[in-house]
Coordinates of C-alpha atoms in Angstrom, one line a residue:
M1 CA 9.4 -29.2 -1.7
I2 CA 11.8 -31.6 -3.1
A3 CA 13.7 -33.4 -0.8
V4 CA 17.7 -35.8 0.2
V5 CA 17.6 -39.4 -0.2
T6 CA 18.8 -41.5 2.5
Q7 CA 18.7 -45.3 2.8
D8 CA 17.1 -47.0 5.7
P9 CA 19.2 -48.1 7.5
R10 CA 19.2 -44.5 6.9
F11 CA 22.8 -43.5 5.9
A12 CA 25.2 -44.7 3.3
D13 CA 28.1 -44.5 5.9
A14 CA 29.0 -43.1 9.3
E15 CA 30.0 -39.8 7.8
D16 CA 26.6 -39.3 6.3
E17 CA 25.0 -39.9 9.7
E18 CA 27.3 -37.3 11.3
E19 CA 26.3 -34.8 8.6
Y20 CA 22.6 -35.4 9.2
Q21 CA 22.9 -35.1 13.0
A22 CA 24.6 -31.8 12.5
G23 CA 21.6 -30.6 10.5
R24 CA 23.4 -30.5 7.1
S25 CA 22.2 -31.9 3.9
I26 CA 23.7 -35.3 3.0
P27 CA 24.6 -36.7 -0.4
L28 CA 21.7 -37.6 -2.7
L29 CA 20.9 -41.1 -3.7
R30 CA 18.3 -42.2 -6.2
D31 CA 14.9 -43.4 -5.0
N32 CA 12.5 -45.0 -7.4
K33 CA 9.5 -44.9 -5.1
T34 CA 6.7 -42.6 -6.1
C35 CA 6.5 -39.6 -3.7
R36 CA 3.7 -37.0 -3.4
L37 CA 5.3 -33.7 -2.7
R38 CA 4.2 -30.1 -2.9
E39 CA 6.3 -29.0 -5.8
V40 CA 7.2 -32.2 -7.7
E41 CA 5.4 -35.5 -8.4
S42 CA 7.4 -38.0 -10.4
S43 CA 8.2 -41.7 -10.4
D44 CA 11.9 -41.1 -10.1
L45 CA 12.7 -38.4 -7.6
V46 CA 15.6 -37.3 -5.5
K47 CA 14.8 -36.5 -1.9
F48 CA 16.4 -34.5 0.9
E49 CA 16.8 -35.3 4.6
P50 CA 16.0 -33.0 6.4
P51 CA 13.3 -31.8 3.8
L52 CA 14.6 -29.1 1.6
Y53 CA 12.1 -26.5 2.8
I54 CA 13.4 -27.0 6.4
Q55 CA 17.0 -26.6 5.2
R56 CA 16.0 -23.4 3.4
Y57 CA 14.3 -22.0 6.5
A58 CA 17.3 -23.0 8.6
R59 CA 19.7 -21.2 6.3
V60 CA 17.7 -18.0 6.4
I61 CA 17.2 -18.2 10.2
E62 CA 21.0 -18.7 10.5
H63 CA 21.6 -15.4 8.7
C64 CA 18.9 -13.6 10.8
K65 CA 20.6 -14.8 13.9
A66 CA 24.0 -13.6 12.6
G67 CA 22.6 -10.2 11.9
Q68 CA 20.4 -10.0 15.0
Y69 CA 17.6 -8.5 12.9
R70 CA 14.9 -6.9 15.0
N71 CA 12.3 -6.2 12.3
I72 CA 11.7 -8.7 9.5
A73 CA 9.2 -9.0 6.7
D74 CA 8.3 -12.4 5.0
F75 CA 7.1 -11.8 1.5
G76 CA 4.9 -14.6 0.1
A77 CA 4.1 -15.8 3.6
A78 CA 1.4 -18.2 2.4
E79 CA 0.6 -20.7 5.3
L80 CA 2.7 -18.6 7.7
T81 CA 5.1 -21.5 8.2
F82 CA 8.3 -19.4 8.2
V83 CA 6.8 -17.0 10.7
Q84 CA 6.7 -20.0 13.2
Y85 CA 10.5 -20.1 12.9
L86 CA 11.0 -16.3 13.1
K87 CA 8.9 -15.8 16.2
N88 CA 11.2 -18.1 18.2
L89 CA 14.1 -15.7 17.8
D90 CA 14.2 -13.8 21.1
F91 CA 15.7 -10.7 19.6
V92 CA 13.0 -10.1 17.0
N93 CA 10.5 -7.3 17.8
Q94 CA 8.4 -7.0 14.6
I95 CA 7.4 -9.6 12.0
F96 CA 5.3 -8.6 8.9
A97 CA 3.8 -11.6 7.0
V98 CA 2.7 -10.5 3.6
D99 CA 0.8 -12.4 0.9
I100 CA -1.8 -11.6 -1.7
D101 CA -4.0 -14.6 -1.0
R102 CA -6.5 -13.3 1.5
N103 CA -8.4 -16.6 1.9
L104 CA -5.2 -18.5 2.7
L105 CA -4.0 -15.9 5.2
D106 CA -7.5 -15.8 6.9
S107 CA -7.4 -19.6 7.3
Q108 CA -3.9 -19.6 8.8
K109 CA -3.7 -16.4 10.7
H110 CA -4.4 -18.2 14.0
R111 CA -0.9 -19.6 13.8
C112 CA 0.4 -16.2 14.8
R113 CA -1.7 -16.1 17.9
P114 CA 0.2 -16.3 21.2
Q115 CA -0.3 -19.8 22.7
M116 CA -0.4 -20.9 26.4
F117 CA 3.4 -21.5 26.2
D118 CA 3.9 -17.9 25.3
Y119 CA 2.1 -16.7 28.4
L120 CA 3.9 -19.2 30.7
N121 CA 7.3 -18.3 29.1
K122 CA 7.1 -14.6 28.5
R123 CA 9.6 -12.9 26.2
D124 CA 12.3 -10.5 27.5
E125 CA 11.7 -8.3 24.4
P126 CA 8.4 -7.3 22.9
L127 CA 7.2 -8.9 19.7
N128 CA 4.4 -8.0 17.3
I129 CA 3.3 -10.1 14.4
S130 CA 1.2 -8.5 11.7
V131 CA -0.5 -10.4 8.9
L132 CA -0.9 -8.2 5.9
C133 CA -2.7 -8.8 2.6
G134 CA -1.4 -7.1 -0.5
S135 CA 0.8 -7.3 -3.5
V136 CA 4.6 -7.3 -3.2
L137 CA 4.6 -5.0 -6.2
E138 CA 3.1 -2.2 -4.2
F139 CA 4.7 -0.1 -1.5
D140 CA 3.5 0.1 2.1
S141 CA 5.4 2.6 4.3
R142 CA 5.3 0.4 7.4
L143 CA 7.8 -1.9 5.8
Y144 CA 10.3 0.9 4.8
D145 CA 13.9 0.5 5.9
L146 CA 13.5 -2.8 7.8
D147 CA 16.4 -4.8 9.0
C148 CA 15.6 -7.7 6.6
I149 CA 13.0 -8.7 4.0
C150 CA 12.8 -12.4 3.0
A151 CA 11.4 -13.7 -0.3
I152 CA 11.7 -17.4 0.0
E153 CA 10.7 -19.2 -3.2
L154 CA 8.6 -16.3 -4.3
I155 CA 10.1 -14.6 -7.3
E156 CA 9.4 -17.5 -9.6
H157 CA 5.7 -17.1 -9.0
L158 CA 5.7 -13.6 -10.6
E159 CA 5.1 -12.9 -14.2
K160 CA 8.4 -12.0 -15.9
D161 CA 7.2 -8.5 -16.5
D162 CA 6.5 -8.1 -12.8
V163 CA 9.9 -9.2 -11.7
E164 CA 11.3 -5.8 -12.6
K165 CA 8.5 -4.0 -10.7
F166 CA 9.1 -6.3 -7.7
T167 CA 12.8 -5.5 -7.8
A168 CA 12.1 -1.8 -8.0
A169 CA 9.7 -1.9 -5.1
L170 CA 12.0 -4.1 -2.9
F171 CA 15.3 -2.4 -3.5
G172 CA 14.3 1.0 -4.7
K173 CA 11.4 1.8 -2.3
Y174 CA 11.4 -0.5 0.7
Q175 CA 15.2 -0.2 0.8
P176 CA 15.8 -2.8 3.6
K177 CA 19.2 -3.2 5.2
N178 CA 19.2 -6.8 4.0
V179 CA 17.3 -8.9 1.6
I180 CA 17.3 -12.7 1.3
I181 CA 16.0 -14.3 -1.9
T182 CA 15.8 -18.0 -2.7
T183 CA 14.5 -19.6 -6.0
P184 CA 14.8 -23.0 -7.7
N185 CA 17.9 -23.8 -9.6
K186 CA 16.8 -24.9 -13.1
D187 CA 20.1 -26.6 -13.7
F188 CA 19.2 -29.2 -11.0
N189 CA 15.9 -30.2 -12.8
V190 CA 17.7 -32.7 -15.0
L191 CA 17.8 -35.0 -12.0
F192 CA 14.0 -35.0 -11.9
E193 CA 13.7 -36.3 -15.5
F194 CA 11.2 -33.6 -16.4
K195 CA 9.5 -33.3 -19.8
P196 CA 10.6 -30.4 -21.9
G197 CA 9.4 -27.1 -20.4
Q198 CA 8.2 -28.8 -17.2
M199 CA 8.8 -26.9 -14.0
R200 CA 8.6 -27.8 -10.3
H201 CA 5.3 -26.3 -9.6
W202 CA 2.2 -25.5 -11.7
D203 CA 2.3 -21.8 -10.6
H204 CA 5.9 -21.2 -11.5
K205 CA 6.1 -18.6 -14.3
F206 CA 9.8 -19.3 -14.9
E207 CA 12.8 -21.0 -13.3
W208 CA 16.3 -19.6 -13.5
T209 CA 19.6 -21.3 -14.1
R210 CA 22.5 -20.3 -11.9
E211 CA 23.8 -18.0 -14.6
E212 CA 20.5 -16.3 -15.0
F213 CA 20.2 -15.8 -11.2
S214 CA 23.7 -14.4 -11.1
T215 CA 22.7 -11.9 -13.9
F216 CA 19.7 -10.8 -11.8
C217 CA 21.9 -10.3 -8.7
E218 CA 24.4 -8.3 -10.7
G219 CA 21.7 -6.1 -12.0
V220 CA 20.6 -5.4 -8.4
R221 CA 24.1 -4.6 -7.3
T222 CA 24.7 -2.2 -10.2
K223 CA 21.3 -0.3 -10.1
Y224 CA 20.6 -0.3 -6.3
D225 CA 24.0 -0.5 -4.7
Y226 CA 23.4 -3.7 -2.8
K227 CA 26.3 -6.1 -2.3
Y228 CA 25.4 -9.8 -2.5
T229 CA 26.6 -13.3 -1.6
L230 CA 25.3 -16.4 -3.3
F231 CA 24.5 -19.6 -1.5
G232 CA 22.9 -22.9 -2.3
V233 CA 20.6 -25.3 -0.4
G234 CA 20.4 -29.0 -1.2
D235 CA 23.7 -30.4 -2.5
P236 CA 23.6 -32.6 -5.6
P237 CA 24.9 -36.2 -5.7
C238 CA 28.7 -36.5 -5.9
E239 CA 28.4 -37.7 -9.5
D240 CA 26.2 -34.7 -10.5
Q241 CA 28.1 -31.8 -9.0
E242 CA 27.9 -29.9 -12.2
V243 CA 24.1 -29.2 -11.8
G244 CA 24.7 -27.2 -8.6
P245 CA 22.3 -27.1 -5.5
C246 CA 18.6 -27.8 -5.8
S247 CA 17.7 -24.3 -4.5
Q248 CA 19.8 -21.2 -5.0
G249 CA 19.8 -18.0 -3.0
A250 CA 21.4 -14.6 -2.4
I251 CA 21.9 -12.4 0.6
F252 CA 21.8 -8.8 -0.3
T253 CA 23.3 -6.1 1.9
R254 CA 22.6 -2.4 1.4
G255 CA 25.7 -0.3 0.5
T256 CA 27.3 2.2 2.7
A257 CA 25.7 5.0 0.8
Q258 CA 23.0 7.0 2.8
L259 CA 19.5 5.5 2.7
G260 CA 17.6 7.1 -0.1
P261 CA 14.3 8.9 0.6
S262 CA 11.1 7.1 -0.3
P263 CA 8.7 9.4 -2.2
L264 CA 5.7 7.6 -0.6
R265 CA 7.1 7.6 2.9
K266 CA 5.3 10.7 4.1
K267 CA 2.3 10.4 1.9
A268 CA -0.9 10.8 3.9
G269 CA -3.7 8.2 3.6
P270 CA -4.5 4.7 4.7
D271 CA -1.9 1.8 4.6
V272 CA -1.7 0.1 1.3
Y273 CA -1.7 -3.4 2.8
E274 CA -4.8 -4.6 4.7
T275 CA -4.1 -5.8 8.2
L276 CA -5.9 -9.1 8.7
Y277 CA -4.4 -9.8 12.1
S278 CA -2.0 -8.3 14.6
A279 CA -0.8 -9.8 17.8
D280 CA 1.4 -8.6 20.6
Y281 CA 3.2 -11.3 22.6
P282 CA 3.4 -11.4 26.4
V283 CA 6.5 -9.7 27.8
V284 CA 8.1 -10.0 31.1
D285 CA 7.4 -7.0 33.4
K286 CA 11.0 -5.8 34.0
S287 CA 9.8 -3.6 36.8
L288 CA 9.4 -6.8 38.9
T289 CA 12.7 -7.2 40.7
P290 CA 14.4 -10.5 41.7
D291 CA 13.2 -9.9 45.2
Y292 CA 9.6 -9.8 44.0
H293 CA 10.0 -13.2 42.4
L294 CA 11.9 -14.6 45.4
T295 CA 9.1 -13.4 47.8
N296 CA 6.5 -15.2 45.7
E297 CA 8.6 -18.4 45.8
I298 CA 9.0 -18.1 49.6
I299 CA 5.3 -17.8 50.0
Y300 CA 4.6 -20.7 47.7
Q301 CA 7.1 -23.0 49.4
C302 CA 6.0 -22.1 53.0
N303 CA 2.3 -22.7 52.0
Q304 CA 3.1 -26.0 50.4
L305 CA 5.2 -27.2 53.5
G306 CA 2.6 -26.0 55.9
M307 CA -0.3 -27.7 54.2
A308 CA 1.6 -30.9 53.9
Q309 CA 2.2 -30.8 57.7
Y310 CA -1.5 -30.1 58.3
Q311 CA -2.6 -33.0 56.1
E312 CA -0.1 -35.4 57.6
E313 CA -0.1 -34.4 61.3
G314 CA -3.1 -32.1 61.7
D315 CA -0.9 -29.3 63.0
E316 CA -2.5 -25.9 62.6
V317 CA 0.9 -24.1 62.6
S318 CA 4.3 -25.0 61.4
V319 CA 7.8 -23.7 62.0
I320 CA 9.8 -23.7 58.8
S321 CA 13.6 -23.4 58.9
I322 CA 15.0 -20.7 56.6
P323 CA 18.2 -22.8 56.0
Y324 CA 15.9 -25.6 54.9
L325 CA 14.1 -23.3 52.4
Q326 CA 17.6 -22.5 51.0
T327 CA 17.9 -26.2 49.9
F328 CA 15.1 -25.7 47.4
P329 CA 16.6 -25.0 43.9
S330 CA 13.9 -22.4 43.2
I331 CA 15.1 -20.4 46.2
D332 CA 18.8 -21.3 46.1
Q333 CA 19.1 -19.9 42.6
Y334 CA 18.8 -16.4 44.0
R335 CA 22.0 -16.8 46.1
V336 CA 20.9 -14.6 49.0
S337 CA 21.5 -14.9 52.7
D338 CA 19.2 -16.3 55.4
A339 CA 18.9 -12.8 56.8
H340 CA 17.6 -11.5 53.4
I341 CA 15.0 -14.2 53.2
A342 CA 13.9 -13.3 56.7
E343 CA 13.6 -9.6 55.7
L344 CA 11.4 -10.5 52.7
A345 CA 9.2 -12.8 54.8
R346 CA 8.6 -10.1 57.4
A347 CA 6.8 -8.1 54.7
V348 CA 4.3 -10.9 54.1
E349 CA 1.2 -10.6 56.2
H350 CA 0.5 -14.2 56.9
L351 CA 4.2 -15.2 57.6
K352 CA 5.8 -14.5 60.9
V353 CA 9.6 -14.5 61.3
L354 CA 10.6 -15.8 64.8
D355 CA 13.1 -14.0 67.0
D356 CA 16.0 -16.2 66.0
D357 CA 15.7 -14.8 62.4
L358 CA 16.1 -18.4 61.1
S359 CA 12.5 -19.7 61.3
I360 CA 9.2 -18.8 59.8
L361 CA 5.9 -19.5 61.5
V362 CA 3.1 -20.5 59.0
T363 CA -0.6 -21.0 59.7
N364 CA -1.6 -24.2 58.0
V365 CA -5.4 -24.2 58.3
P366 CA -7.0 -22.6 55.2
E367 CA -9.9 -20.2 55.6
S368 CA -13.3 -22.0 55.7
P369 CA -15.3 -21.7 52.5
V370 CA -18.5 -19.6 52.6
T371 CA -21.5 -21.8 53.0
V372 CA -25.0 -21.1 51.8
P373 CA -27.8 -22.3 54.2
Y374 CA -30.7 -24.3 53.0
W375 CA -33.0 -22.0 55.0
V376 CA -32.9 -18.5 53.5
G377 CA -35.0 -15.4 53.7
E378 CA -38.3 -15.0 55.5
E379 CA -41.8 -16.0 54.8
E380 CA -44.2 -13.3 53.7
N381 CA -46.1 -13.5 57.1
G382 CA -42.8 -13.1 59.0
A383 CA -43.2 -16.5 60.6
G384 CA -39.5 -17.4 59.9
P385 CA -37.1 -18.6 57.2
S386 CA -38.4 -20.5 54.2
F387 CA -36.8 -23.6 52.8
N388 CA -34.8 -23.1 49.7
E389 CA -36.1 -26.2 47.8
T390 CA -34.3 -25.4 44.5
L391 CA -30.9 -25.1 46.2
Y392 CA -31.6 -28.3 48.2
N393 CA -32.5 -30.3 45.1
D394 CA -29.5 -29.0 43.2
L395 CA -27.2 -30.0 46.1
D396 CA -29.0 -33.3 46.5
A397 CA -28.5 -34.1 42.8
F398 CA -24.9 -33.2 43.0
W399 CA -24.1 -35.5 46.0

């Protein structure tokens, strides 16, 4: 995506640096260096810092946070980059990533797979991510009446005749509570020194001026009863304010009228979109009480202290003070009494609470490992055990 120019030393003045640190776009400057970017290649580009696509995602995420949307669809998901932002929202329960390019989705669907971090830091709320292949012009009942559907830099990739079909499917059939659409602002293109008729990407079928985009939004409001608010991403240079932002967008909100029925909602048959991948993320088991976690922490700390004593002094048993255990942050965070810790420790088989109720007796010596003798079995004539040469050779090679 196109991007804000900063100098290096990176900022024109202290105010610019403050704006950047706050995550906002800073004034554009001209840069004559040739840049290789996804949507524009030219010898005289303007650039954004942070990159414009990140600013777009951040703006959409900001609105999702404000609305606390629990189920969201990303139309035109492509490399599933935006899904990586959405899945970090702890209140989201369902994400649908939709694109028509099966090969692209197949090559990127692993990005939706739960990682080790997700298993170590389980979510409080469930989350399912489903990667779906299909056309946004069609209707799939699974996406009906969602909290939000996002179409980030998608609509300009549709043929003009398909824009009306897309609008009818999105607002007339899917009928989400909210819709977020972004698209390039054609008025801004003069800063790229394009040739006549040139657009930002080879696959763009059109690009709208701000007036044309406003006309589209008004049509949606009138026909489908959706209120809308316009916004922009990527401010122009101070001397070129008349061209408007680099990317323009609108947040649509369904009117107060009752949700209209979808004629295909109850239709029997298979789902229209093909599910290429679906993943459920690990969730914290809420049936496990704080006492359960505290007991595990008591066991862990007692075992650690006991083994340290065994390795340093050779003591086979240790007496661990409960008030001392309370000094560990992992135990202190529970804010419980010494008597409560003693009560939990009594329920653990290998821990013994002494009569003073302030100390825990721990056995330090670990159980001996099971050994396999070199002499195993019996000879056929019953004369005695035979030598296990294979096992001996394996062990000899190991040592």
